[in-house]
């Protein structure tokens, strides 16, 4: 028998049915709450609000579990490729060999951006933040694909649009970097993997030979898989929010990129590296960093620590820490920031403030160090996150469009402004 939740209000009792997910997580359905009682719910930051049912990603924050379509993040990070993972998230199952071959071919064939867009990269100031460039160019892609504006876009057109976007996002990221350092663009090459192509577009140049390091290619593949989805996080909810008005995929993803940019979300990876560099350069001690993070007078937070859902170690951070140890112990890589990061983590995990609030390293704590080892500049770290997260955004946008229960997202509010005021004619000019 399904459990019911009772609510008593103004002498009446109302009953609401419960919904149970496939991992036994529970909700109660308040869709008719306002109609029946006149009440709305208030939930700052949506800490207790389920906005949808979804079959894409499962997160258990207490036990540190993350699965895409049933597959553990540990297995995917070790054994899958990023294109395979993207397909899994978007279409629900791992691709067959044939599907993967076609997908890879389409990724290659759709990797270029329209030549008219190249002016944009050259005209923005070199100091422009790469997240601003990425969001603008992704939105502009829609202007070059007018048939995709149609809400009636058929399935094969949509598939092509999705593949093209996954391919072009890495070209846009690499071109924005080349433009910022005043170097000519390096075009994608058909015979390279998704990750090798990106590294080549970033670091190959006409003056310096560049050979893609297969270890870095593998590290990048793992990082992109780890970023690929995380259920109803801020940027994904933004994509769903914008998409719920039937805005096109480019506009919805552009909004997601902007949401990811913030330092409380994907922008945290840039902030982590900046903190580590600050400790290295200024001589500030780790104890001072922690005191600053704990102080209620200081807006500074220890970026890369804490998570809305994970109240134990983020499984993604665990994988990245292992990858970092492997890269820097077994390979010939070195970075003085690693010792600072290790010590910062060690001291934070022993500090009562962090213990009481269950604040553990999140995915952003170690990702920046790994990207740095590849040569990715600090201001591009969040762009890397966006490249990884794109399949998740697309999967959610598609799931929402195919869900007959989905509606335009439109929360309510409790108005706290003045009551009606009488207009007094003031006879002012202007
Ligand atoms: N440093 C210092 N204190 C923190 C931190 C932190 N990184 N994170 C949380 N706290 C404190 C809060 O000040 C609050 O303290 P209080 O109870 O004394 O008021 C308590 O821990 C609870 O934190 P909230 O902000 O209420 O938790 P919420 O779930 O709203 O926020 C968030 C989660 C935004 C991730 C937060 O932990 C944070 O700001 N972390 C740093 C930024 C970061 O790393 N973001 C990346 C998250 S992962 C991702 O988005 C990909």
Short mmCIF file of C-alpha atoms and ligand atoms in Angstrom, two decimals:
data_model
loop_
_atom_site.label_atom_id
_atom_site.label_comp_id
_atom_site.label_asym_id
_atom_site.label_seq_id
_atom_site.Cartn_x
_atom_site.Cartn_y
_atom_site.Cartn_z
CA UNK A 1 0.00 0.00 0.00
CA UNK A 2 1.34 3.49 -0.84
CA UNK A 3 2.13 5.65 2.17
CA UNK A 4 0.28 8.95 2.55
CA UNK A 5 1.44 12.20 4.12
CA UNK A 6 -1.16 14.14 6.12
CA UNK A 7 -1.21 17.89 6.54
CA UNK A 8 -3.45 19.67 9.04
CA UNK A 9 -4.26 23.30 8.34
CA UNK A 10 -7.03 25.53 9.68
CA UNK A 11 -8.90 22.57 11.13
CA UNK A 12 -8.84 20.43 7.98
CA UNK A 13 -6.67 17.44 7.12
CA UNK A 14 -5.31 16.88 3.63
CA UNK A 15 -3.58 13.76 2.34
CA UNK A 16 -0.80 13.57 -0.20
CA UNK A 17 0.45 10.44 -1.90
CA UNK A 18 4.11 9.48 -1.84
CA UNK A 19 6.38 8.70 -4.78
CA UNK A 20 9.20 6.17 -4.45
CA UNK A 21 12.21 6.15 -6.76
CA UNK A 22 14.04 3.07 -8.01
CA UNK A 23 16.61 3.44 -5.21
CA UNK A 24 13.83 3.88 -2.61
CA UNK A 25 14.24 7.62 -2.19
CA UNK A 26 10.89 9.16 -1.27
CA UNK A 27 8.91 12.29 -1.97
CA UNK A 28 5.36 13.40 -1.39
CA UNK A 29 3.44 14.91 -4.23
CA UNK A 30 2.12 18.41 -3.51
CA UNK A 31 0.98 19.24 -7.06
CA UNK A 32 -2.53 20.09 -5.81
CA UNK A 33 -1.45 21.77 -2.54
CA UNK A 34 -2.31 25.34 -3.50
CA UNK A 35 -5.56 24.39 -5.20
CA UNK A 36 -6.70 22.48 -2.10
CA UNK A 37 -5.30 24.58 0.74
CA UNK A 38 -4.33 27.99 -0.68
CA UNK A 39 -0.80 27.38 0.62
CA UNK A 40 2.47 27.31 -1.25
CA UNK A 41 5.72 25.84 0.13
CA UNK A 42 8.79 27.94 0.91
CA UNK A 43 12.17 26.31 0.33
CA UNK A 44 15.13 28.67 -0.14
CA UNK A 45 17.68 27.18 -2.53
CA UNK A 46 15.30 24.25 -3.20
CA UNK A 47 17.00 22.15 -0.54
CA UNK A 48 13.94 19.90 -0.18
CA UNK A 49 12.23 20.38 -3.52
CA UNK A 50 12.09 17.74 -6.23
CA UNK A 51 11.53 19.43 -9.58
CA UNK A 52 11.17 16.29 -11.68
CA UNK A 53 11.48 12.53 -11.91
CA UNK A 54 14.57 11.57 -13.86
CA UNK A 55 16.15 8.33 -15.00
CA UNK A 56 19.55 9.77 -15.93
CA UNK A 57 21.75 10.01 -12.84
CA UNK A 58 21.56 8.67 -9.31
CA UNK A 59 23.38 10.44 -6.47
CA UNK A 60 23.40 9.25 -2.87
CA UNK A 61 25.05 12.02 -0.88
CA UNK A 62 25.23 10.13 2.41
CA UNK A 63 26.94 7.07 0.95
CA UNK A 64 28.98 8.87 -1.70
CA UNK A 65 27.38 7.06 -4.67
CA UNK A 66 27.18 8.42 -8.21
CA UNK A 67 25.83 6.43 -11.17
CA UNK A 68 24.98 7.40 -14.75
CA UNK A 69 22.10 5.30 -16.10
CA UNK A 70 22.97 2.65 -13.51
CA UNK A 71 26.75 2.50 -14.19
CA UNK A 72 29.03 3.52 -11.33
CA UNK A 73 31.21 6.58 -11.84
CA UNK A 74 34.21 4.47 -10.79
CA UNK A 75 33.66 1.99 -13.66
CA UNK A 76 32.94 4.68 -16.21
CA UNK A 77 35.95 6.79 -15.20
CA UNK A 78 38.27 3.82 -15.54
CA UNK A 79 36.81 1.95 -18.50
CA UNK A 80 34.69 4.21 -20.73
CA UNK A 81 35.49 6.96 -23.20
CA UNK A 82 33.89 10.38 -23.03
CA UNK A 83 31.91 9.95 -26.32
CA UNK A 84 30.57 6.59 -25.03
CA UNK A 85 29.55 8.24 -21.76
CA UNK A 86 27.91 11.13 -23.59
CA UNK A 87 25.88 8.67 -25.66
CA UNK A 88 24.93 6.70 -22.53
CA UNK A 89 23.63 9.81 -20.79
CA UNK A 90 21.73 11.14 -23.79
CA UNK A 91 20.27 7.92 -25.20
CA UNK A 92 19.98 5.80 -22.04
CA UNK A 93 22.17 2.81 -23.00
CA UNK A 94 25.80 2.33 -23.95
CA UNK A 95 26.21 2.62 -27.74
CA UNK A 96 26.65 -0.51 -29.83
CA UNK A 97 29.88 -0.69 -31.83
CA UNK A 98 28.02 0.51 -34.91
CA UNK A 99 26.33 3.40 -33.10
CA UNK A 100 29.65 4.48 -31.63
CA UNK A 101 31.34 4.40 -35.05
CA UNK A 102 28.63 6.61 -36.55
CA UNK A 103 28.71 8.92 -33.52
CA UNK A 104 32.49 9.32 -33.78
CA UNK A 105 32.23 10.02 -37.52
CA UNK A 106 29.57 12.68 -36.94
CA UNK A 107 31.65 14.23 -34.15
CA UNK A 108 34.52 14.54 -36.61
CA UNK A 109 32.40 15.85 -39.48
CA UNK A 110 30.75 18.52 -37.33
CA UNK A 111 33.73 19.86 -35.43
CA UNK A 112 34.19 23.17 -37.26
CA UNK A 113 32.42 26.40 -36.39
CA UNK A 114 31.04 28.64 -39.16
CA UNK A 115 33.78 30.82 -40.67
CA UNK A 116 31.77 34.01 -39.94
CA UNK A 117 32.00 33.23 -36.23
CA UNK A 118 35.80 33.29 -36.31
CA UNK A 119 35.69 37.11 -36.34
CA UNK A 120 34.11 37.03 -32.90
CA UNK A 121 37.13 35.25 -31.38
CA UNK A 122 39.50 37.78 -32.93
CA UNK A 123 37.50 40.85 -31.91
CA UNK A 124 36.93 40.19 -28.19
CA UNK A 125 39.66 41.61 -25.93
CA UNK A 126 42.33 39.05 -24.92
CA UNK A 127 41.31 39.60 -21.30
CA UNK A 128 37.71 38.41 -21.97
CA UNK A 129 36.79 35.51 -19.71
CA UNK A 130 36.62 32.25 -21.71
CA UNK A 131 33.26 31.36 -20.06
CA UNK A 132 31.77 34.58 -21.49
CA UNK A 133 33.15 33.69 -24.92
CA UNK A 134 31.88 30.10 -24.69
CA UNK A 135 28.34 31.07 -23.68
CA UNK A 136 28.14 33.76 -26.39
CA UNK A 137 29.42 31.51 -29.18
CA UNK A 138 27.21 28.56 -28.16
CA UNK A 139 24.18 30.84 -28.31
CA UNK A 140 25.38 32.24 -31.64
CA UNK A 141 25.62 28.71 -33.09
CA UNK A 142 21.82 28.68 -33.11
CA UNK A 143 21.86 31.71 -35.44
CA UNK A 144 23.73 29.62 -37.99
CA UNK A 145 21.27 26.75 -37.75
CA UNK A 146 17.89 28.42 -38.28
CA UNK A 147 16.05 25.19 -39.00
CA UNK A 148 16.86 24.11 -35.46
CA UNK A 149 14.73 26.93 -34.13
CA UNK A 150 11.63 24.98 -34.99
CA UNK A 151 9.95 23.35 -32.01
CA UNK A 152 8.90 20.60 -34.42
CA UNK A 153 12.52 19.63 -35.19
CA UNK A 154 12.49 15.96 -36.12
CA UNK A 155 14.50 13.30 -34.30
CA UNK A 156 17.31 12.95 -36.84
CA UNK A 157 17.82 16.72 -37.03
CA UNK A 158 17.91 16.87 -33.25
CA UNK A 159 20.47 14.05 -33.10
CA UNK A 160 22.69 15.88 -35.55
CA UNK A 161 22.34 19.14 -33.61
CA UNK A 162 23.28 17.34 -30.37
CA UNK A 163 26.35 15.68 -31.90
CA UNK A 164 27.46 18.92 -33.55
CA UNK A 165 27.20 20.79 -30.27
CA UNK A 166 29.26 18.18 -28.38
CA UNK A 167 31.88 18.40 -31.09
CA UNK A 168 31.94 22.16 -31.57
CA UNK A 169 32.15 23.05 -27.88
CA UNK A 170 35.76 21.83 -27.71
CA UNK A 171 36.63 23.72 -30.92
CA UNK A 172 35.14 26.91 -29.46
CA UNK A 173 37.11 26.43 -26.22
CA UNK A 174 40.40 25.85 -28.06
CA UNK A 175 39.84 28.74 -30.49
CA UNK A 176 39.09 31.14 -27.65
CA UNK A 177 42.41 30.17 -26.06
CA UNK A 178 44.36 30.57 -29.30
CA UNK A 179 42.75 33.97 -29.90
CA UNK A 180 43.59 35.09 -26.34
CA UNK A 181 47.29 34.33 -26.83
CA UNK A 182 47.34 35.76 -30.37
CA UNK A 183 48.11 32.47 -32.12
CA UNK A 184 46.46 31.12 -35.30
CA UNK A 185 43.68 28.56 -34.83
CA UNK A 186 44.56 24.89 -35.12
CA UNK A 187 41.79 22.95 -36.81
CA UNK A 188 40.41 19.59 -35.66
CA UNK A 189 41.81 16.49 -37.35
CA UNK A 190 39.68 13.53 -38.37
CA UNK A 191 42.05 10.79 -37.19
CA UNK A 192 42.29 11.94 -33.56
CA UNK A 193 40.15 10.96 -30.58
CA UNK A 194 37.82 13.53 -28.96
CA UNK A 195 40.32 14.35 -26.21
CA UNK A 196 43.48 14.19 -28.34
CA UNK A 197 41.87 16.54 -30.84
CA UNK A 198 41.13 19.06 -28.13
CA UNK A 199 44.66 18.95 -26.71
CA UNK A 200 46.10 19.31 -30.20
CA UNK A 201 43.88 22.30 -31.01
CA UNK A 202 44.95 23.92 -27.73
CA UNK A 203 48.68 23.32 -27.74
CA UNK A 204 49.85 22.58 -31.25
CA UNK A 205 51.29 25.59 -33.07
CA UNK A 206 53.11 26.41 -36.29
CA UNK A 207 56.28 27.24 -34.40
CA UNK A 208 56.40 24.49 -31.74
CA UNK A 209 55.84 20.82 -32.48
CA UNK A 210 53.34 19.25 -30.06
CA UNK A 211 52.78 15.57 -29.47
CA UNK A 212 49.70 14.58 -27.48
CA UNK A 213 50.79 12.75 -24.34
CA UNK A 214 48.58 9.61 -24.08
CA UNK A 215 48.61 9.86 -20.27
CA UNK A 216 47.20 13.39 -20.44
CA UNK A 217 44.68 12.25 -23.04
CA UNK A 218 43.50 9.57 -20.58
CA UNK A 219 43.41 12.05 -17.67
CA UNK A 220 41.32 14.44 -19.76
CA UNK A 221 38.97 11.61 -20.75
CA UNK A 222 38.46 10.76 -17.05
CA UNK A 223 37.91 14.39 -16.06
CA UNK A 224 35.28 14.91 -18.76
CA UNK A 225 33.44 11.72 -17.72
CA UNK A 226 33.49 12.80 -14.09
CA UNK A 227 31.99 16.18 -14.98
CA UNK A 228 29.41 14.73 -17.39
CA UNK A 229 26.31 14.81 -15.20
CA UNK A 230 25.19 15.41 -11.64
CA UNK A 231 21.38 15.35 -11.72
CA UNK A 232 19.52 18.55 -10.75
CA UNK A 233 22.50 20.83 -9.95
CA UNK A 234 22.33 24.60 -10.49
CA UNK A 235 23.39 24.66 -14.17
CA UNK A 236 21.34 21.60 -15.17
CA UNK A 237 18.27 23.01 -13.43
CA UNK A 238 18.92 26.24 -15.34
CA UNK A 239 19.01 24.35 -18.65
CA UNK A 240 15.73 22.67 -17.70
CA UNK A 241 14.23 25.97 -16.53
CA UNK A 242 15.06 27.76 -19.78
CA UNK A 243 14.18 24.73 -21.89
CA UNK A 244 10.81 24.46 -20.14
CA UNK A 245 9.66 27.54 -22.07
CA UNK A 246 10.55 25.56 -25.24
CA UNK A 247 13.59 27.75 -25.84
CA UNK A 248 15.96 26.02 -28.29
CA UNK A 249 18.84 23.79 -27.20
CA UNK A 250 21.55 26.41 -27.89
CA UNK A 251 19.80 29.06 -25.79
CA UNK A 252 19.17 26.56 -22.98
CA UNK A 253 22.79 25.33 -22.93
CA UNK A 254 24.05 28.93 -23.09
CA UNK A 255 22.08 29.63 -19.90
CA UNK A 256 23.57 26.50 -18.30
CA UNK A 257 27.10 27.69 -19.12
CA UNK A 258 26.37 31.04 -17.45
CA UNK A 259 25.04 29.29 -14.32
CA UNK A 260 28.10 27.03 -14.18
CA UNK A 261 30.41 30.07 -14.29
CA UNK A 262 29.63 31.15 -10.70
CA UNK A 263 32.22 30.40 -7.98
CA UNK A 264 29.70 28.46 -5.86
CA UNK A 265 29.26 26.03 -8.76
CA UNK A 266 31.70 25.21 -11.62
CA UNK A 267 33.68 28.40 -11.07
CA UNK A 268 34.98 26.84 -7.85
CA UNK A 269 37.77 25.00 -9.70
CA UNK A 270 39.30 28.33 -10.75
CA UNK A 271 38.86 29.66 -7.20
CA UNK A 272 40.61 26.59 -5.70
CA UNK A 273 43.71 27.10 -7.83
CA UNK A 274 43.72 30.81 -7.03
CA UNK A 275 43.67 29.97 -3.31
CA UNK A 276 46.53 27.47 -3.67
CA UNK A 277 48.57 29.96 -5.71
CA UNK A 278 47.86 32.63 -3.12
CA UNK A 279 49.23 30.39 -0.36
CA UNK A 280 52.28 29.60 -2.46
CA UNK A 281 53.03 33.22 -3.41
CA UNK A 282 51.98 35.24 -0.38
CA UNK A 283 53.29 32.92 2.31
CA UNK A 284 49.81 32.86 3.88
CA UNK A 285 49.64 29.76 6.09
CA UNK A 286 47.04 27.03 5.72
CA UNK A 287 45.83 27.79 9.22
CA UNK A 288 45.18 31.39 8.11
CA UNK A 289 43.25 30.17 5.04
CA UNK A 290 41.06 27.97 7.24
CA UNK A 291 40.46 30.76 9.76
CA UNK A 292 39.44 33.06 6.91
CA UNK A 293 37.05 30.39 5.54
CA UNK A 294 35.49 29.87 8.99
CA UNK A 295 35.06 33.55 9.81
CA UNK A 296 31.48 34.75 9.49
CA UNK A 297 32.74 38.31 8.91
CA UNK A 298 34.73 37.26 5.86
CA UNK A 299 32.88 36.32 2.61
CA UNK A 300 35.77 33.98 1.63
CA UNK A 301 34.88 30.27 1.45
CA UNK A 302 37.20 27.34 1.05
CA UNK A 303 36.40 26.59 -2.58
CA UNK A 304 36.45 22.91 -3.48
CA UNK A 305 34.96 22.02 -0.09
CA UNK A 306 31.33 21.34 0.77
CA UNK A 307 28.44 20.18 -1.33
CA UNK A 308 24.66 20.50 -1.23
CA UNK A 309 24.19 16.75 -1.68
CA UNK A 310 27.39 15.02 -0.56
CA UNK A 311 27.69 14.85 3.19
CA UNK A 312 30.57 12.38 2.90
CA UNK A 313 33.54 12.34 0.52
CA UNK A 314 32.45 13.23 -3.04
CA UNK A 315 33.19 10.05 -5.07
CA UNK A 316 34.41 12.21 -7.96
CA UNK A 317 36.97 13.91 -5.70
CA UNK A 318 38.16 10.46 -4.56
CA UNK A 319 38.78 9.37 -8.18
CA UNK A 320 40.53 12.62 -9.04
CA UNK A 321 42.73 12.45 -5.94
CA UNK A 322 43.79 8.91 -6.93
CA UNK A 323 44.49 10.12 -10.46
CA UNK A 324 46.53 13.02 -9.16
CA UNK A 325 48.60 10.79 -6.86
CA UNK A 326 49.24 8.40 -9.75
CA UNK A 327 50.19 11.17 -12.15
CA UNK A 328 52.54 12.92 -9.77
CA UNK A 329 54.05 9.86 -8.08
CA UNK A 330 54.45 7.50 -11.00
CA UNK A 331 54.89 9.90 -13.89
CA UNK A 332 57.43 12.63 -14.21
CA UNK A 333 55.07 15.50 -13.37
CA UNK A 334 55.70 18.00 -10.60
CA UNK A 335 53.72 20.85 -9.12
CA UNK A 336 54.40 22.64 -5.82
CA UNK A 337 50.64 23.26 -5.45
CA UNK A 338 50.05 19.57 -4.74
CA UNK A 339 51.68 19.61 -1.33
CA UNK A 340 49.68 22.72 -0.45
CA UNK A 341 46.44 21.02 -1.60
CA UNK A 342 47.21 17.83 0.34
CA UNK A 343 47.99 19.79 3.52
CA UNK A 344 44.93 22.00 3.11
CA UNK A 345 42.72 18.93 2.77
CA UNK A 346 44.42 17.21 5.72
CA UNK A 347 44.00 20.19 8.06
CA UNK A 348 40.42 20.94 6.95
CA UNK A 349 39.34 17.34 7.53
CA UNK A 350 40.67 17.55 11.11
CA UNK A 351 39.06 20.87 11.88
CA UNK A 352 35.89 20.81 14.02
CA UNK A 353 34.21 23.46 11.85
CA UNK A 354 34.51 21.27 8.74
CA UNK A 355 33.75 18.02 10.63
CA UNK A 356 30.54 19.40 12.22
CA UNK A 357 29.27 20.71 8.89
CA UNK A 358 30.29 17.57 6.98
CA UNK A 359 32.41 19.58 4.56
CA UNK A 360 34.56 17.31 2.37
CA UNK A 361 36.51 17.98 -0.82
CA UNK A 362 34.22 18.14 -3.84
CA UNK A 363 34.95 17.48 -7.53
CA UNK A 364 36.52 20.91 -7.93
CA UNK A 365 39.22 20.48 -5.30
CA UNK A 366 41.63 18.39 -7.38
CA UNK A 367 40.40 18.94 -10.95
CA UNK A 368 42.29 22.24 -11.32
CA UNK A 369 45.65 20.66 -10.47
CA UNK A 370 45.08 17.97 -13.08
CA UNK A 371 44.09 20.47 -15.76
CA UNK A 372 47.12 22.57 -14.83
CA UNK A 373 49.34 19.54 -15.42
CA UNK A 374 47.95 19.46 -18.97
CA UNK A 375 48.81 23.13 -19.45
CA UNK A 376 45.22 24.42 -19.28
CA UNK A 377 45.30 28.04 -18.01
CA UNK A 378 43.49 28.79 -14.74
CA UNK A 379 40.79 30.96 -16.34
CA UNK A 380 39.82 28.05 -18.62
CA UNK A 381 39.14 25.52 -15.87
CA UNK A 382 35.41 26.18 -15.79
CA UNK A 383 35.30 25.90 -19.59
CA UNK A 384 36.71 22.38 -19.21
CA UNK A 385 33.91 21.64 -16.76
CA UNK A 386 31.37 22.92 -19.30
CA UNK A 387 32.77 20.67 -22.07
CA UNK A 388 32.33 17.71 -19.72
CA UNK A 389 28.88 18.74 -18.45
CA UNK A 390 27.38 19.32 -21.91
CA UNK A 391 26.09 15.72 -22.42
CA UNK A 392 24.33 15.93 -19.03
CA UNK A 393 22.64 19.21 -19.94
CA UNK A 394 21.53 17.76 -23.28
CA UNK A 395 20.25 14.55 -21.65
CA UNK A 396 18.13 16.57 -19.21
CA UNK A 397 16.86 18.97 -21.88
CA UNK A 398 15.81 15.97 -23.99
CA UNK A 399 14.27 14.09 -21.06
CA UNK A 400 12.23 17.15 -20.13
CA UNK A 401 10.96 17.60 -23.70
CA UNK A 402 9.91 13.95 -23.89
CA UNK A 403 8.16 13.96 -20.50
CA UNK A 404 4.37 14.38 -20.92
CA UNK A 405 4.18 15.65 -17.31
CA UNK A 406 6.65 18.45 -17.88
CA UNK A 407 5.35 22.03 -17.64
CA UNK A 408 6.85 25.49 -17.95
CA UNK A 409 8.86 26.03 -14.74
CA UNK A 410 7.34 28.83 -12.77
CA UNK A 411 7.85 28.95 -8.99
CA UNK A 412 5.63 31.03 -6.69
CA UNK A 413 6.67 33.62 -4.11
CA UNK A 414 5.50 35.27 -0.93
CA UNK A 415 5.28 38.99 -1.65
CA UNK A 416 6.81 41.18 1.09
CA UNK A 417 6.66 44.62 -0.58
CA UNK A 418 4.31 47.52 0.25
CA UNK A 419 0.55 47.19 -0.08
CA UNK A 420 -1.21 49.22 -2.77
CA UNK A 421 -0.16 52.89 -2.80
CA UNK A 422 -2.18 55.78 -4.16
CA UNK A 423 -0.56 57.61 -7.11
CA UNK A 424 0.01 61.32 -6.33
CA UNK A 425 0.62 63.49 -9.38
CA UNK A 426 4.09 65.08 -9.02
CA UNK A 427 4.39 67.03 -12.29
CA UNK A 428 8.09 66.20 -12.66
CA UNK A 429 9.87 66.44 -16.01
CA UNK A 430 11.71 63.60 -17.73
N1 LIG B 1 34.03 26.97 3.34
C1 LIG B 1 33.63 27.43 4.56
N2 LIG B 1 32.39 27.20 5.08
C2 LIG B 1 31.53 26.49 4.31
C3 LIG B 1 31.89 25.98 3.06
C4 LIG B 1 33.20 26.24 2.58
N3 LIG B 1 33.60 25.79 1.38
N4 LIG B 1 30.83 25.32 2.53
C5 LIG B 1 29.84 25.41 3.44
N5 LIG B 1 30.26 26.11 4.52
C6 LIG B 1 29.50 26.38 5.74
C7 LIG B 1 28.46 27.45 5.52
O1 LIG B 1 28.99 28.73 5.81
C8 LIG B 1 27.39 27.03 6.50
O2 LIG B 1 27.85 27.36 7.81
P1 LIG B 1 26.78 27.74 8.98
O3 LIG B 1 25.92 26.52 9.17
O4 LIG B 1 27.62 28.09 10.14
O5 LIG B 1 25.99 28.91 8.44
C9 LIG B 1 27.41 25.50 6.42
O6 LIG B 1 28.75 25.18 6.03
C10 LIG B 1 26.43 24.92 5.42
O7 LIG B 1 26.72 25.47 4.14
P2 LIG B 1 25.66 26.02 3.13
O8 LIG B 1 26.27 27.16 2.35
O9 LIG B 1 24.36 26.28 3.81
O10 LIG B 1 25.48 24.75 2.20
P3 LIG B 1 24.86 24.74 0.75
O11 LIG B 1 24.40 23.37 0.52
O12 LIG B 1 23.87 25.84 0.58
O13 LIG B 1 26.10 25.11 -0.21
C11 LIG B 1 28.07 24.90 -1.47
C12 LIG B 1 26.89 24.16 -0.85
C13 LIG B 1 27.59 26.11 -2.29
C14 LIG B 1 28.78 23.96 -2.42
C15 LIG B 1 29.01 25.36 -0.35
O14 LIG B 1 29.51 24.25 0.36
C16 LIG B 1 30.17 26.20 -0.87
O15 LIG B 1 30.02 27.42 -1.04
N6 LIG B 1 31.36 25.58 -1.16
C17 LIG B 1 32.47 26.29 -1.74
C18 LIG B 1 32.25 26.48 -3.24
C19 LIG B 1 32.42 25.18 -4.01
O16 LIG B 1 33.36 24.42 -3.81
N7 LIG B 1 31.48 24.94 -4.95
C20 LIG B 1 31.54 23.77 -5.82
C21 LIG B 1 30.49 22.77 -5.44
S1 LIG B 1 30.58 21.36 -6.49
C22 LIG B 1 29.92 21.90 -7.93
O17 LIG B 1 29.09 22.76 -7.99
C23 LIG B 1 30.40 21.34 -9.15
#
